[in-house]
Short mmCIF file of C-alpha atoms and ligand atoms in Angstrom, two decimals:
data_model
loop_
_atom_site.label_atom_id
_atom_site.label_comp_id
_atom_site.label_asym_id
_atom_site.label_seq_id
_atom_site.Cartn_x
_atom_site.Cartn_y
_atom_site.Cartn_z
CA MET A 139 30.06 -18.42 -13.12
CA ALA A 140 27.49 -20.06 -10.85
CA PHE A 141 26.82 -23.83 -10.99
CA LEU A 142 23.33 -23.08 -12.26
CA GLU A 143 22.46 -19.87 -14.08
CA PHE A 144 18.88 -19.06 -14.99
CA HIS A 145 19.16 -15.71 -16.70
CA ASP A 146 16.49 -13.41 -18.08
CA VAL A 147 14.21 -16.32 -18.91
CA VAL A 148 10.89 -15.73 -20.65
CA ARG A 149 8.41 -18.57 -21.23
CA GLN A 150 5.47 -17.36 -23.22
CA TYR A 151 2.36 -19.35 -24.02
CA GLY A 152 0.23 -18.28 -26.96
CA GLU A 153 0.52 -15.23 -29.17
CA GLY A 154 -0.88 -11.70 -29.34
CA GLU A 155 -3.67 -10.69 -26.99
CA SER A 156 -4.03 -14.13 -25.46
CA ALA A 157 -0.29 -14.45 -24.72
CA VAL A 158 0.64 -15.45 -21.19
CA LYS A 159 4.16 -15.00 -19.85
CA ALA A 160 4.54 -17.83 -17.33
CA LEU A 161 8.08 -16.53 -16.85
CA ASP A 162 8.75 -12.86 -17.41
CA HIS A 163 12.51 -12.18 -17.46
CA ALA A 164 13.21 -14.36 -14.43
CA THR A 165 16.82 -14.47 -13.20
CA PHE A 166 18.50 -16.45 -10.42
CA ASP A 167 21.62 -18.54 -9.71
CA ILE A 168 22.08 -21.64 -7.58
CA GLU A 169 25.49 -22.76 -6.32
CA LYS A 170 26.68 -26.36 -6.20
CA GLY A 171 25.52 -28.23 -3.11
CA GLU A 172 22.85 -25.70 -2.21
CA LEU A 173 19.29 -26.42 -1.25
CA ALA A 174 17.36 -23.64 -2.98
CA VAL A 175 13.75 -23.02 -1.97
CA ILE A 176 11.67 -21.61 -4.83
CA LEU A 177 8.69 -19.98 -3.23
CA GLY A 178 5.59 -18.39 -4.70
CA ALA A 179 1.82 -18.46 -4.93
CA SER A 180 -0.04 -20.70 -7.33
CA GLY A 181 0.49 -19.50 -10.91
CA ALA A 182 3.71 -17.64 -10.11
CA GLY A 183 5.73 -19.67 -12.64
CA LYS A 184 7.53 -22.08 -10.30
CA SER A 185 6.69 -25.30 -12.15
CA THR A 186 7.47 -23.67 -15.47
CA ALA A 187 10.94 -22.74 -14.17
CA LEU A 188 11.47 -26.26 -12.81
CA ASN A 189 10.35 -27.88 -16.05
CA ILE A 190 12.85 -25.76 -17.98
CA LEU A 191 15.58 -26.69 -15.48
CA GLY A 192 14.64 -30.34 -15.97
CA GLY A 193 14.89 -30.19 -19.75
CA MET A 194 11.17 -30.93 -20.10
CA ASP A 195 10.33 -27.52 -21.51
CA ARG A 196 12.25 -24.81 -23.30
CA ALA A 197 12.57 -21.12 -22.61
CA THR A 198 11.13 -18.74 -25.21
CA SER A 199 14.18 -16.55 -24.60
CA GLY A 200 16.95 -16.19 -22.05
CA SER A 201 19.75 -18.48 -21.00
CA VAL A 202 19.90 -21.52 -18.71
CA VAL A 203 23.35 -22.98 -17.99
CA LEU A 204 24.05 -25.93 -15.70
CA ASP A 205 27.64 -26.81 -14.84
CA GLY A 206 28.88 -24.93 -17.89
CA ARG A 207 26.39 -26.53 -20.28
CA ALA A 208 23.75 -24.37 -21.96
CA LEU A 209 20.38 -26.09 -21.84
CA THR A 210 18.94 -23.31 -23.94
CA ALA A 211 21.31 -24.23 -26.78
CA ALA A 212 20.92 -28.02 -26.45
CA SER A 213 19.58 -30.20 -29.26
CA GLU A 214 16.63 -32.53 -28.61
CA SER A 215 18.92 -35.52 -28.21
CA GLU A 216 21.20 -33.60 -25.84
CA LEU A 217 18.13 -32.69 -23.77
CA THR A 218 17.08 -36.34 -23.70
CA ASP A 219 20.50 -37.34 -22.36
CA TYR A 220 20.31 -34.51 -19.86
CA ARG A 221 16.94 -35.72 -18.54
CA ARG A 222 18.16 -39.30 -18.37
CA PHE A 223 21.54 -38.84 -16.77
CA ASP A 224 21.85 -35.44 -15.13
CA VAL A 225 18.61 -34.61 -13.32
CA GLY A 226 16.45 -36.32 -10.74
CA PHE A 227 12.76 -35.46 -10.37
CA VAL A 228 10.41 -35.67 -7.43
CA PHE A 229 6.80 -34.68 -8.06
CA GLN A 230 3.75 -34.18 -5.88
CA PHE A 231 2.30 -37.46 -7.13
CA TYR A 232 5.00 -40.04 -6.94
CA ASN A 233 4.71 -41.44 -10.48
CA LEU A 234 5.94 -44.90 -9.54
CA VAL A 235 5.37 -47.83 -11.88
CA PRO A 236 2.55 -49.73 -10.13
CA ASN A 237 3.51 -53.25 -11.19
CA LEU A 238 7.16 -52.93 -10.17
CA THR A 239 8.43 -53.29 -6.59
CA ALA A 240 10.10 -50.44 -4.73
CA LEU A 241 13.49 -51.90 -5.60
CA GLU A 242 12.59 -52.38 -9.26
CA ASN A 243 11.27 -48.82 -9.50
CA VAL A 244 14.62 -47.50 -8.28
CA GLU A 245 16.60 -49.90 -10.49
CA LEU A 246 14.67 -48.68 -13.51
CA ALA A 247 16.30 -45.29 -13.03
CA SER A 248 19.69 -46.43 -11.79
CA GLN A 249 20.21 -48.96 -14.58
CA ILE A 250 20.25 -46.26 -17.24
CA CYS A 251 22.86 -44.11 -15.48
CA PRO A 252 26.58 -44.76 -15.68
CA ASP A 253 27.36 -43.18 -12.29
CA ALA A 254 24.32 -44.61 -10.52
CA LEU A 255 24.31 -45.47 -6.83
CA ASP A 256 23.27 -48.92 -5.63
CA ALA A 257 19.45 -49.11 -5.68
CA ARG A 258 19.18 -51.25 -2.55
CA GLU A 259 21.55 -49.04 -0.54
CA THR A 260 19.73 -45.91 -1.66
CA LEU A 261 16.40 -47.37 -0.49
CA GLU A 262 18.03 -48.27 2.83
CA LYS A 263 19.24 -44.67 3.13
CA VAL A 264 15.69 -43.33 2.79
CA GLY A 265 14.51 -45.75 5.47
CA LEU A 266 12.91 -48.39 3.24
CA GLY A 267 15.38 -51.25 3.63
CA GLU A 268 12.56 -53.47 4.85
CA ARG A 269 10.17 -52.61 2.01
CA LEU A 270 12.25 -53.42 -1.07
CA GLY A 271 9.83 -56.07 -2.33
CA ASN A 272 6.63 -54.08 -1.80
CA PHE A 273 4.59 -52.70 -4.68
CA PRO A 274 3.55 -49.02 -4.57
CA ALA A 275 -0.05 -49.90 -3.61
CA GLN A 276 1.32 -51.67 -0.52
CA LEU A 277 3.10 -48.52 0.64
CA SER A 278 1.78 -45.37 2.34
CA GLY A 279 1.97 -42.02 0.57
CA GLY A 280 5.05 -41.05 2.55
CA GLU A 281 6.74 -44.34 1.73
CA GLN A 282 5.91 -43.96 -1.97
CA GLN A 283 7.45 -40.51 -1.91
CA ARG A 284 10.56 -42.01 -0.27
CA VAL A 285 10.78 -44.48 -3.16
CA SER A 286 10.52 -41.64 -5.65
CA ILE A 287 13.26 -39.72 -3.80
CA ALA A 288 15.43 -42.86 -3.80
CA ARG A 289 14.74 -43.26 -7.52
CA ALA A 290 15.91 -39.69 -8.14
CA LEU A 291 18.94 -39.94 -5.81
CA ALA A 292 20.07 -43.29 -7.24
CA LYS A 293 20.75 -41.58 -10.55
CA ASN A 294 23.39 -39.58 -8.67
CA PRO A 295 22.11 -36.49 -10.48
CA LYS A 296 23.81 -33.14 -10.85
CA LEU A 297 20.55 -31.51 -9.86
CA LEU A 298 17.55 -32.76 -7.91
CA LEU A 299 14.28 -31.02 -8.77
CA CYS A 300 11.32 -31.30 -6.40
CA ASP A 301 7.95 -29.80 -7.31
CA GLU A 302 5.69 -29.54 -4.25
CA PRO A 303 6.98 -32.90 -2.99
CA THR A 304 4.81 -32.84 0.13
CA GLY A 305 1.65 -31.56 -1.56
CA ALA A 306 -0.12 -34.92 -1.23
CA LEU A 307 1.12 -35.76 2.27
CA ASP A 308 -0.16 -35.04 5.78
CA TYR A 309 1.75 -32.60 7.99
CA ASN A 310 4.02 -35.01 9.85
CA THR A 311 4.78 -37.21 6.85
CA GLY A 312 5.50 -34.08 4.81
CA LYS A 313 7.92 -32.91 7.46
CA GLN A 314 9.77 -36.23 7.39
CA ILE A 315 10.09 -36.01 3.62
CA LEU A 316 11.46 -32.45 3.82
CA GLN A 317 13.91 -33.60 6.49
CA LEU A 318 15.05 -36.36 4.16
CA LEU A 319 15.61 -33.85 1.34
CA GLN A 320 17.45 -31.44 3.65
CA ASP A 321 19.67 -34.27 4.96
CA SER A 322 20.32 -35.69 1.48
CA CYS A 323 21.45 -32.31 0.27
CA ARG A 324 23.65 -31.72 3.31
CA ASN A 325 25.20 -35.18 3.63
CA ASN A 326 25.75 -35.92 -0.05
CA GLY A 327 26.46 -32.47 -1.46
CA ILE A 328 23.52 -32.69 -3.83
CA THR A 329 22.18 -29.52 -5.41
CA VAL A 330 18.43 -29.31 -4.84
CA ALA A 331 15.74 -26.95 -6.14
CA LEU A 332 12.62 -27.33 -4.03
CA VAL A 333 9.43 -25.68 -5.22
CA THR A 334 6.75 -24.84 -2.66
CA HIS A 335 3.91 -22.40 -2.05
CA ASN A 336 4.40 -22.78 1.73
CA SER A 337 6.24 -19.66 2.93
CA ALA A 338 6.97 -21.32 6.28
CA LEU A 339 9.59 -23.37 4.42
CA ALA A 340 11.57 -20.29 3.37
CA PRO A 341 14.18 -20.65 6.16
CA MET A 342 14.98 -24.33 5.44
CA GLY A 343 17.12 -23.58 2.38
CA ASP A 344 20.60 -22.21 1.76
CA ARG A 345 18.96 -19.88 -0.72
CA LEU A 346 15.48 -18.47 -1.09
CA ILE A 347 14.19 -17.52 -4.53
CA ARG A 348 10.79 -15.84 -4.46
CA PHE A 349 8.57 -15.80 -7.55
CA ARG A 350 5.67 -13.53 -8.28
CA SER A 351 3.79 -13.30 -11.59
CA GLY A 352 6.62 -14.92 -13.52
CA LYS A 353 9.28 -12.66 -12.05
CA VAL A 354 11.87 -13.27 -9.35
CA THR A 355 11.14 -10.67 -6.69
CA GLU A 356 13.62 -11.69 -3.99
CA ILE A 357 16.80 -13.73 -3.68
CA CYS A 358 18.16 -14.33 -0.24
CA VAL A 359 21.23 -16.35 0.77
CA ASN A 360 20.81 -17.98 4.16
CA GLU A 361 24.01 -18.77 6.07
CA HIS A 362 22.12 -20.65 8.77
CA PRO A 363 19.26 -22.71 7.35
CA THR A 364 16.71 -23.84 9.92
CA PRO A 365 16.41 -27.59 10.47
CA ILE A 366 12.98 -28.80 9.39
CA ALA A 367 12.36 -30.13 12.89
CA ASP A 368 12.39 -26.52 14.16
CA ILE A 369 9.90 -25.21 11.58
CA GLU A 370 6.17 -25.23 12.34
CA TRP A 371 3.31 -24.18 10.10
N1 ADP B 547 0.73 -25.09 -21.09
C1 ADP B 547 0.30 -23.88 -20.69
N2 ADP B 547 -0.46 -23.12 -21.50
C2 ADP B 547 -0.87 -21.90 -21.12
N3 ADP B 547 -0.57 -21.33 -19.92
C3 ADP B 547 0.18 -22.04 -19.07
C4 ADP B 547 0.65 -23.37 -19.39
N4 ADP B 547 1.38 -23.83 -18.35
C5 ADP B 547 1.35 -22.85 -17.42
N5 ADP B 547 0.63 -21.79 -17.84
C6 ADP B 547 0.40 -20.54 -17.10
O1 ADP B 547 1.64 -20.05 -16.65
C7 ADP B 547 1.53 -19.51 -15.36
C8 ADP B 547 2.53 -20.15 -14.43
O2 ADP B 547 2.19 -21.52 -14.23
P1 ADP B 547 3.04 -22.50 -13.31
O3 ADP B 547 4.47 -22.43 -13.70
O4 ADP B 547 2.38 -23.83 -13.36
O5 ADP B 547 2.86 -21.85 -11.85
P2 ADP B 547 3.11 -22.44 -10.40
O6 ADP B 547 3.83 -23.74 -10.52
O7 ADP B 547 3.89 -21.40 -9.68
O8 ADP B 547 1.77 -22.62 -9.77
C9 ADP B 547 0.10 -19.69 -14.93
O9 ADP B 547 -0.60 -18.49 -15.19
C10 ADP B 547 -0.40 -20.80 -15.82
O10 ADP B 547 -1.77 -20.71 -16.03
MG1 MG B 548 3.31 -25.65 -9.87
#
């Protein structure tokens, strides 16, 4: 049994003639400690899959199991606990609380988790040791995304979900953020699912999962992921 199993998942919106299958019998696995790149064009179903993995949405049918626990069978309160304690999220727009400092934003997440990492140390790890007392508006986009990564990592999550995390960043800043995610996965054994529409990023992961029209069209295990520094696009 894989660490994460996403099996035969359908997510349908609407009924009858207007029904849309955002996911159409999508199947993939991710092993513990892997960085999985989920690649596909806009509308392919990537965010829908990530939202189901994050316990923010539910599959219409199919089975999603993480570390032996079936999300698809979870009650609402079990899903709430799952979102709080077991998953970290990084979005395109950083979603920081504007009137809290970088440190306070990370503490907000770490304080609710029993196995949390130290907020200050986690911010140091992402290169923001000097910016602990800054508010989001005083930080660049790249720095704000580092705070949101620290916030997710400080929860010490079973799974880190990143939906187009560099979508709002310039090329070089985006590359630094991807490097940080690649390093975090490698050095701390974190399992990461990284959603992107940028096919140049395909070789950076341990596993490539390609989506098209709600279906998984390719799964590729990569024994030798390419360091971000060596990828150009
Ligand atoms: N709440 C919704 N209601 C209706 N259709 C939706 C909804 N959310 C997503 N979709 C549709 O599902 C498909 C997949 O969307 P999404 O998962 O956001 O794709 P991606 O993240 O790959 O761009 C798209 O056709 C989108 O329009
Ligand atoms: Mg999306």
